Amino acid sequence: DHLMDISHVIRGDDHISNTPRQLALYRALAWEPPAFAHLSTILGSDRTRLSKRHGATSLENFRELGILPEALRNYLVLLGWSSADGKTEILSPQDLIAQFSLDRITKSPAVFDLDKLKWMNRHYMKESPLRRLAELSVPILKGAGYLREPVSPATLAWVERVIDSVLKNLDHLSQLPPAARPIFEYGATSVVQGDETRHVVEDSGSREVLKGFIPKVLAADHLDYQRFREMAKKVQSETGKKGKDLFHPIRVAITGAVSGPELEKLIPIFEEGAKLSLPRPIKNTAERLREFARAAGLA
């Protein structure tokens, strides 16, 4: 440390007991000692020393989880330290440089709260450009079998739209594959027989809506959200159904789920995704409804 002109030695408080011996060595060598500072121990949620049994503890673990670097940096600096006002939690590198002082290091142990880290990561994901999130998501989607290398510019732009459709439900990027599963995977049989969707498919009002809606989509030469809305309005006038009674059965038939991203975002995603070369081909809206009609006995 002396030969490298180290001015401050900042380390965990488990090294406090070593400090007197090291100071004695500096005095024996007639060297000016650095300033020593000791940080409080980081504990897991069970108040024991943080270790692998508490989950992700390495940078690689957090990278695989889909935690953004800026979120991890911001969170770690608040373990055992507080901002100037003691309240602000979202801090840029410039904020940290301006505010950091050893005077605000806390003596009590810090507890590593993964939920708090996820909250902070959600904030930074919403602030991040979609293109960056798409690029970071490529290995995650590849691992799920949804993408393959090389990823074309068109595919990457499409992934941006996929992320945008589910972003508000994500705490970290490794949640993207399950959140986007209704986009990448569709099976009409599971929709018709599923515990959450079967009652919608069997409902007489839902079937009336779908009998009017499906033929209109199948007869169209192309589909975008504007045409989708026009078709839905025609079904509304024909059946008298509106609101949830109109759009809920349509959502279930198209996505296989009772809830999810806005159809305004999903319809273009289905149509554009069907044109891409992906390991698991995306079914467009008409393909989904054709398959559903056969499985539900509406063909």
Tab-separated table of C-alpha atoms in Angstrom:
chain	number	residue	atom	x	y	z
A	1	ASP	CA	0.000	0.000	0.000
A	2	HIS	CA	2.783	2.427	0.897
A	3	LEU	CA	4.697	1.845	-2.346
A	4	MET	CA	1.498	2.403	-4.349
A	5	ASP	CA	0.758	5.647	-2.468
A	6	ILE	CA	-2.520	4.313	-1.096
A	7	SER	CA	-4.104	7.093	0.959
A	8	HIS	CA	-7.203	5.294	2.286
A	9	VAL	CA	-7.804	1.650	3.162
A	10	ILE	CA	-11.566	1.012	3.254
A	11	ARG	CA	-12.638	-2.534	4.092
A	12	GLY	CA	-15.065	-4.654	6.084
A	13	ASP	CA	-15.294	-4.341	9.859
A	14	ASP	CA	-14.018	-7.903	10.251
A	15	HIS	CA	-10.560	-6.389	9.637
A	16	ILE	CA	-10.696	-4.014	12.604
A	17	SER	CA	-8.717	-6.476	14.718
A	18	ASN	CA	-5.909	-6.478	12.108
A	19	THR	CA	-5.498	-2.707	12.086
A	20	PRO	CA	-3.313	-2.234	15.224
A	21	ARG	CA	-0.764	-4.759	13.928
A	22	GLN	CA	-0.651	-3.060	10.543
A	23	LEU	CA	-0.209	0.360	12.152
A	24	ALA	CA	2.669	-1.079	14.189
A	25	LEU	CA	4.324	-2.220	10.941
A	26	TYR	CA	4.019	1.282	9.482
A	27	ARG	CA	5.610	2.776	12.597
A	28	ALA	CA	8.409	0.196	12.551
A	29	LEU	CA	9.163	1.092	8.930
A	30	ALA	CA	8.888	4.816	9.635
A	31	TRP	CA	6.138	5.154	7.043
A	32	GLU	CA	3.145	7.446	7.192
A	33	PRO	CA	0.113	5.139	7.542
A	34	PRO	CA	-2.971	5.568	5.315
A	35	ALA	CA	-6.348	6.451	6.752
A	36	PHE	CA	-8.212	3.292	7.759
A	37	ALA	CA	-12.010	3.038	7.522
A	38	HIS	CA	-14.179	0.009	8.172
A	39	LEU	CA	-17.576	-0.661	6.648
A	40	SER	CA	-20.377	-2.402	8.498
A	41	THR	CA	-21.007	-6.071	7.760
A	42	ILE	CA	-23.593	-6.885	5.083
A	43	LEU	CA	-26.182	-9.347	6.364
A	44	GLY	CA	-28.793	-11.449	4.638
A	45	SER	CA	-32.513	-11.086	5.307
A	46	ASP	CA	-32.156	-13.557	8.199
A	47	ARG	CA	-29.578	-11.250	9.835
A	48	THR	CA	-26.688	-13.660	9.274
A	49	ARG	CA	-23.586	-12.832	7.251
A	50	LEU	CA	-24.393	-12.641	3.529
A	51	SER	CA	-23.389	-15.827	1.696
A	52	LYS	CA	-24.291	-17.936	-1.339
A	53	ARG	CA	-27.173	-19.553	0.514
A	54	HIS	CA	-28.956	-16.188	0.422
A	55	GLY	CA	-29.047	-16.313	-3.393
A	56	ALA	CA	-27.235	-14.121	-5.904
A	57	THR	CA	-24.034	-12.735	-4.385
A	58	SER	CA	-21.636	-12.409	-7.357
A	59	LEU	CA	-21.593	-9.990	-10.271
A	60	GLU	CA	-22.177	-12.910	-12.630
A	61	ASN	CA	-25.295	-13.911	-10.671
A	62	PHE	CA	-26.719	-10.398	-10.904
A	63	ARG	CA	-25.868	-10.163	-14.616
A	64	GLU	CA	-27.703	-13.434	-15.278
A	65	LEU	CA	-30.643	-12.169	-13.242
A	66	GLY	CA	-30.851	-9.139	-15.512
A	67	ILE	CA	-29.932	-6.481	-12.966
A	68	LEU	CA	-28.650	-3.332	-14.679
A	69	PRO	CA	-25.153	-2.138	-13.659
A	70	GLU	CA	-26.408	1.301	-12.626
A	71	ALA	CA	-29.074	-0.242	-10.391
A	72	LEU	CA	-26.562	-2.504	-8.662
A	73	ARG	CA	-24.101	0.365	-8.191
A	74	ASN	CA	-26.787	2.635	-6.759
A	75	TYR	CA	-28.062	-0.062	-4.405
A	76	LEU	CA	-24.668	-1.205	-3.139
A	77	VAL	CA	-23.534	2.309	-2.260
A	78	LEU	CA	-26.560	2.652	0.043
A	79	LEU	CA	-25.569	-0.420	2.063
A	80	GLY	CA	-23.992	1.164	5.116
A	81	TRP	CA	-24.088	4.731	3.742
A	82	SER	CA	-26.769	7.378	3.256
A	83	SER	CA	-27.205	10.342	0.927
A	84	ALA	CA	-26.735	13.936	2.065
A	85	ASP	CA	-30.395	14.396	2.995
A	86	GLY	CA	-30.754	10.867	4.352
A	87	LYS	CA	-33.786	10.264	2.116
A	88	THR	CA	-32.793	10.315	-1.561
A	89	GLU	CA	-32.234	6.800	-2.888
A	90	ILE	CA	-31.890	7.224	-6.659
A	91	LEU	CA	-28.396	8.618	-7.156
A	92	SER	CA	-26.439	9.143	-10.373
A	93	PRO	CA	-22.641	8.725	-10.476
A	94	GLN	CA	-22.390	12.525	-10.415
A	95	ASP	CA	-24.585	12.631	-7.300
A	96	LEU	CA	-22.416	10.018	-5.612
A	97	ILE	CA	-19.191	11.860	-6.412
A	98	ALA	CA	-20.606	15.112	-5.069
A	99	GLN	CA	-22.154	13.657	-1.928
A	100	PHE	CA	-19.930	10.790	-0.836
A	101	SER	CA	-18.257	11.213	2.520
A	102	LEU	CA	-16.979	8.688	5.035
A	103	ASP	CA	-18.762	10.727	7.702
A	104	ARG	CA	-22.073	9.155	6.647
A	105	ILE	CA	-20.919	5.548	6.928
A	106	THR	CA	-23.250	3.777	9.361
A	107	LYS	CA	-21.958	1.625	12.211
A	108	SER	CA	-24.855	-0.822	12.338
A	109	PRO	CA	-24.840	-3.828	9.954
A	110	ALA	CA	-26.539	-3.343	6.583
A	111	VAL	CA	-29.175	-5.845	5.419
A	112	PHE	CA	-29.087	-6.876	1.762
A	113	ASP	CA	-32.701	-6.676	0.581
A	114	LEU	CA	-33.157	-8.293	-2.837
A	115	ASP	CA	-36.666	-6.875	-3.138
A	116	LYS	CA	-35.287	-3.357	-2.677
A	117	LEU	CA	-32.677	-4.036	-5.360
A	118	LYS	CA	-35.417	-5.236	-7.718
A	119	TRP	CA	-37.412	-2.062	-7.023
A	120	MET	CA	-34.392	0.045	-7.870
A	121	ASN	CA	-33.700	-2.022	-10.984
A	122	ARG	CA	-37.296	-1.502	-12.132
A	123	HIS	CA	-36.735	2.253	-11.918
A	124	TYR	CA	-33.572	2.100	-14.019
A	125	MET	CA	-35.176	-0.232	-16.573
A	126	LYS	CA	-37.957	2.281	-17.149
A	127	GLU	CA	-35.349	5.018	-17.609
A	128	SER	CA	-33.188	2.951	-19.988
A	129	PRO	CA	-33.553	3.130	-23.804
A	130	LEU	CA	-35.486	0.164	-25.183
A	131	ARG	CA	-32.676	-0.601	-27.641
A	132	ARG	CA	-30.240	-1.110	-24.767
A	133	LEU	CA	-32.697	-3.382	-22.930
A	134	ALA	CA	-33.240	-5.359	-26.129
A	135	GLU	CA	-29.505	-5.879	-26.583
A	136	LEU	CA	-29.104	-6.979	-22.959
A	137	SER	CA	-32.063	-9.349	-23.355
A	138	VAL	CA	-30.666	-11.223	-26.359
A	139	PRO	CA	-28.726	-13.843	-24.327
A	140	ILE	CA	-31.700	-14.282	-21.990
A	141	LEU	CA	-34.159	-14.840	-24.851
A	142	LYS	CA	-31.630	-17.050	-26.592
A	143	GLY	CA	-31.352	-19.170	-23.445
A	144	ALA	CA	-35.142	-19.539	-23.428
A	145	GLY	CA	-35.067	-20.787	-27.035
A	146	TYR	CA	-36.820	-17.697	-28.385
A	147	LEU	CA	-33.901	-16.158	-30.319
A	148	ARG	CA	-30.833	-17.359	-32.171
A	149	GLU	CA	-27.664	-15.683	-33.372
A	150	PRO	CA	-27.151	-13.610	-35.381
A	151	VAL	CA	-29.983	-11.296	-34.398
A	152	SER	CA	-31.022	-9.140	-37.349
A	153	PRO	CA	-31.762	-5.406	-36.952
A	154	ALA	CA	-35.424	-6.143	-37.696
A	155	THR	CA	-35.548	-8.779	-34.970
A	156	LEU	CA	-33.848	-6.492	-32.456
A	157	ALA	CA	-36.343	-3.713	-33.241
A	158	TRP	CA	-39.158	-6.225	-32.735
A	159	VAL	CA	-37.692	-7.302	-29.370
A	160	GLU	CA	-37.851	-3.634	-28.355
A	161	ARG	CA	-41.615	-3.713	-28.933
A	162	VAL	CA	-41.937	-6.953	-27.004
A	163	ILE	CA	-40.083	-5.454	-24.031
A	164	ASP	CA	-42.140	-2.259	-24.203
A	165	SER	CA	-45.346	-4.304	-24.005
A	166	VAL	CA	-44.395	-6.056	-20.744
A	167	LEU	CA	-41.891	-3.638	-19.170
A	168	LYS	CA	-44.211	-2.376	-16.444
A	169	ASN	CA	-44.427	-5.926	-15.069
A	170	LEU	CA	-40.674	-6.589	-14.971
A	171	ASP	CA	-38.356	-6.243	-11.982
A	172	HIS	CA	-35.388	-7.629	-13.902
A	173	LEU	CA	-34.690	-8.874	-17.418
A	174	SER	CA	-34.660	-12.578	-16.551
A	175	GLN	CA	-38.436	-12.211	-16.064
A	176	LEU	CA	-38.838	-11.351	-19.751
A	177	PRO	CA	-39.243	-14.912	-21.143
A	178	PRO	CA	-42.161	-15.882	-18.858
A	179	ALA	CA	-43.749	-12.428	-19.191
A	180	ALA	CA	-43.569	-12.626	-22.996
A	181	ARG	CA	-44.487	-16.315	-23.271
A	182	PRO	CA	-47.964	-15.584	-24.737
A	183	ILE	CA	-46.174	-13.822	-27.595
A	184	PHE	CA	-43.696	-16.597	-28.344
A	185	GLU	CA	-45.909	-19.580	-27.563
A	186	TYR	CA	-49.529	-20.312	-28.403
A	187	GLY	CA	-51.504	-23.536	-28.238
A	188	ALA	CA	-55.263	-23.416	-28.774
A	189	THR	CA	-55.871	-26.731	-27.018
A	190	SER	CA	-54.360	-25.422	-23.796
A	191	VAL	CA	-56.518	-22.294	-24.120
A	192	VAL	CA	-59.707	-24.306	-24.517
A	193	GLN	CA	-58.830	-26.692	-21.682
A	194	GLY	CA	-56.918	-24.346	-19.355
A	195	ASP	CA	-58.172	-23.822	-15.804
A	196	GLU	CA	-58.079	-20.025	-16.134
A	197	THR	CA	-59.459	-19.778	-19.665
A	198	ARG	CA	-61.892	-22.682	-20.078
A	199	HIS	CA	-64.821	-20.869	-18.442
A	200	VAL	CA	-64.366	-17.938	-20.837
A	201	VAL	CA	-64.337	-20.226	-23.873
A	202	GLU	CA	-67.455	-22.067	-22.700
A	203	ASP	CA	-69.442	-18.925	-21.859
A	204	SER	CA	-72.304	-18.412	-24.318
A	205	GLY	CA	-71.749	-14.655	-24.510
A	206	SER	CA	-68.059	-15.150	-25.261
A	207	ARG	CA	-68.823	-17.655	-27.989
A	208	GLU	CA	-71.298	-15.238	-29.555
A	209	VAL	CA	-68.595	-12.568	-29.692
A	210	LEU	CA	-66.000	-14.936	-31.133
A	211	LYS	CA	-68.378	-16.355	-33.744
A	212	GLY	CA	-68.804	-12.835	-35.047
A	213	PHE	CA	-65.186	-11.722	-34.671
A	214	ILE	CA	-63.119	-14.660	-35.944
A	215	PRO	CA	-64.567	-14.778	-39.502
A	216	LYS	CA	-63.883	-11.071	-39.938
A	217	VAL	CA	-60.205	-11.487	-39.059
A	218	LEU	CA	-59.817	-14.581	-41.238
A	219	ALA	CA	-61.363	-12.774	-44.211
A	220	ALA	CA	-58.999	-9.779	-43.953
A	221	ASP	CA	-56.030	-9.581	-46.320
A	222	HIS	CA	-53.966	-7.886	-43.602
A	223	LEU	CA	-54.416	-6.755	-40.033
A	224	ASP	CA	-53.279	-3.789	-37.971
A	225	TYR	CA	-54.695	-2.424	-34.751
A	226	GLN	CA	-56.954	0.099	-36.494
A	227	ARG	CA	-58.620	-2.648	-38.545
A	228	PHE	CA	-58.762	-4.803	-35.421
A	229	ARG	CA	-60.720	-2.060	-33.634
A	230	GLU	CA	-63.045	-1.605	-36.610
A	231	MET	CA	-63.840	-5.325	-36.588
A	232	ALA	CA	-64.448	-5.261	-32.838
A	233	LYS	CA	-66.844	-2.316	-33.236
A	234	LYS	CA	-68.806	-4.235	-35.876
A	235	VAL	CA	-69.111	-7.178	-33.502
A	236	GLN	CA	-70.219	-4.776	-30.784
A	237	SER	CA	-73.034	-3.445	-32.963
A	238	GLU	CA	-74.018	-6.984	-34.007
A	239	THR	CA	-74.028	-8.526	-30.519
A	240	GLY	CA	-74.606	-5.607	-28.179
A	241	LYS	CA	-71.520	-6.669	-26.223
A	242	LYS	CA	-69.066	-3.991	-25.117
A	243	GLY	CA	-66.188	-3.379	-22.754
A	244	LYS	CA	-64.959	-6.477	-20.953
A	245	ASP	CA	-67.763	-8.623	-22.386
A	246	LEU	CA	-66.445	-7.821	-25.857
A	247	PHE	CA	-62.671	-7.699	-25.465
A	248	HIS	CA	-62.076	-10.323	-22.773
A	249	PRO	CA	-63.039	-13.335	-24.934
A	250	ILE	CA	-61.093	-11.840	-27.842
A	251	ARG	CA	-58.002	-11.488	-25.636
A	252	VAL	CA	-58.293	-15.060	-24.379
A	253	ALA	CA	-58.708	-16.451	-27.894
A	254	ILE	CA	-55.736	-14.514	-29.286
A	255	THR	CA	-53.265	-14.658	-26.392
A	256	GLY	CA	-54.350	-17.690	-24.406
A	257	ALA	CA	-54.297	-15.583	-21.233
A	258	VAL	CA	-56.928	-13.754	-19.199
A	259	SER	CA	-54.687	-10.723	-18.727
A	260	GLY	CA	-51.577	-9.218	-20.251
A	261	PRO	CA	-50.278	-6.333	-22.353
A	262	GLU	CA	-52.632	-4.032	-24.213
A	263	LEU	CA	-53.989	-5.549	-27.417
A	264	GLU	CA	-53.041	-2.277	-29.090
A	265	LYS	CA	-49.409	-3.309	-28.596
A	266	LEU	CA	-49.834	-7.055	-29.075
A	267	ILE	CA	-51.552	-7.078	-32.472
A	268	PRO	CA	-48.615	-5.349	-34.276
A	269	ILE	CA	-46.177	-7.574	-32.364
A	270	PHE	CA	-47.940	-10.719	-33.591
A	271	GLU	CA	-48.155	-9.472	-37.171
A	272	GLU	CA	-44.522	-8.312	-37.374
A	273	GLY	CA	-43.168	-11.278	-35.433
A	274	ALA	CA	-44.747	-13.721	-37.875
A	275	LYS	CA	-42.525	-12.282	-40.626
A	276	LEU	CA	-39.276	-12.940	-38.728
A	277	SER	CA	-37.100	-16.039	-38.803
A	278	LEU	CA	-37.156	-17.202	-35.188
A	279	PRO	CA	-36.444	-20.603	-33.590
A	280	ARG	CA	-40.078	-20.735	-32.493
A	281	PRO	CA	-42.157	-19.115	-35.274
A	282	ILE	CA	-44.567	-16.440	-34.068
A	283	LYS	CA	-48.202	-17.058	-35.001
A	284	ASN	CA	-50.026	-14.013	-36.296
A	285	THR	CA	-53.523	-13.096	-35.163
A	286	ALA	CA	-55.315	-14.975	-37.942
A	287	GLU	CA	-53.287	-18.154	-37.348
A	288	ARG	CA	-54.096	-18.034	-33.654
A	289	LEU	CA	-57.813	-17.515	-34.231
A	290	ARG	CA	-58.000	-20.201	-36.922
A	291	GLU	CA	-56.375	-22.686	-34.552
A	292	PHE	CA	-58.603	-21.551	-31.691
A	293	ALA	CA	-61.807	-21.850	-33.746
A	294	ARG	CA	-61.025	-25.486	-34.552
A	295	ALA	CA	-60.148	-26.359	-30.954
A	296	ALA	CA	-63.201	-24.573	-29.520
A	297	GLY	CA	-65.653	-25.968	-32.056
A	298	LEU	CA	-66.278	-22.590	-33.658
A	299	ALA	CA	-64.872	-23.397	-37.099
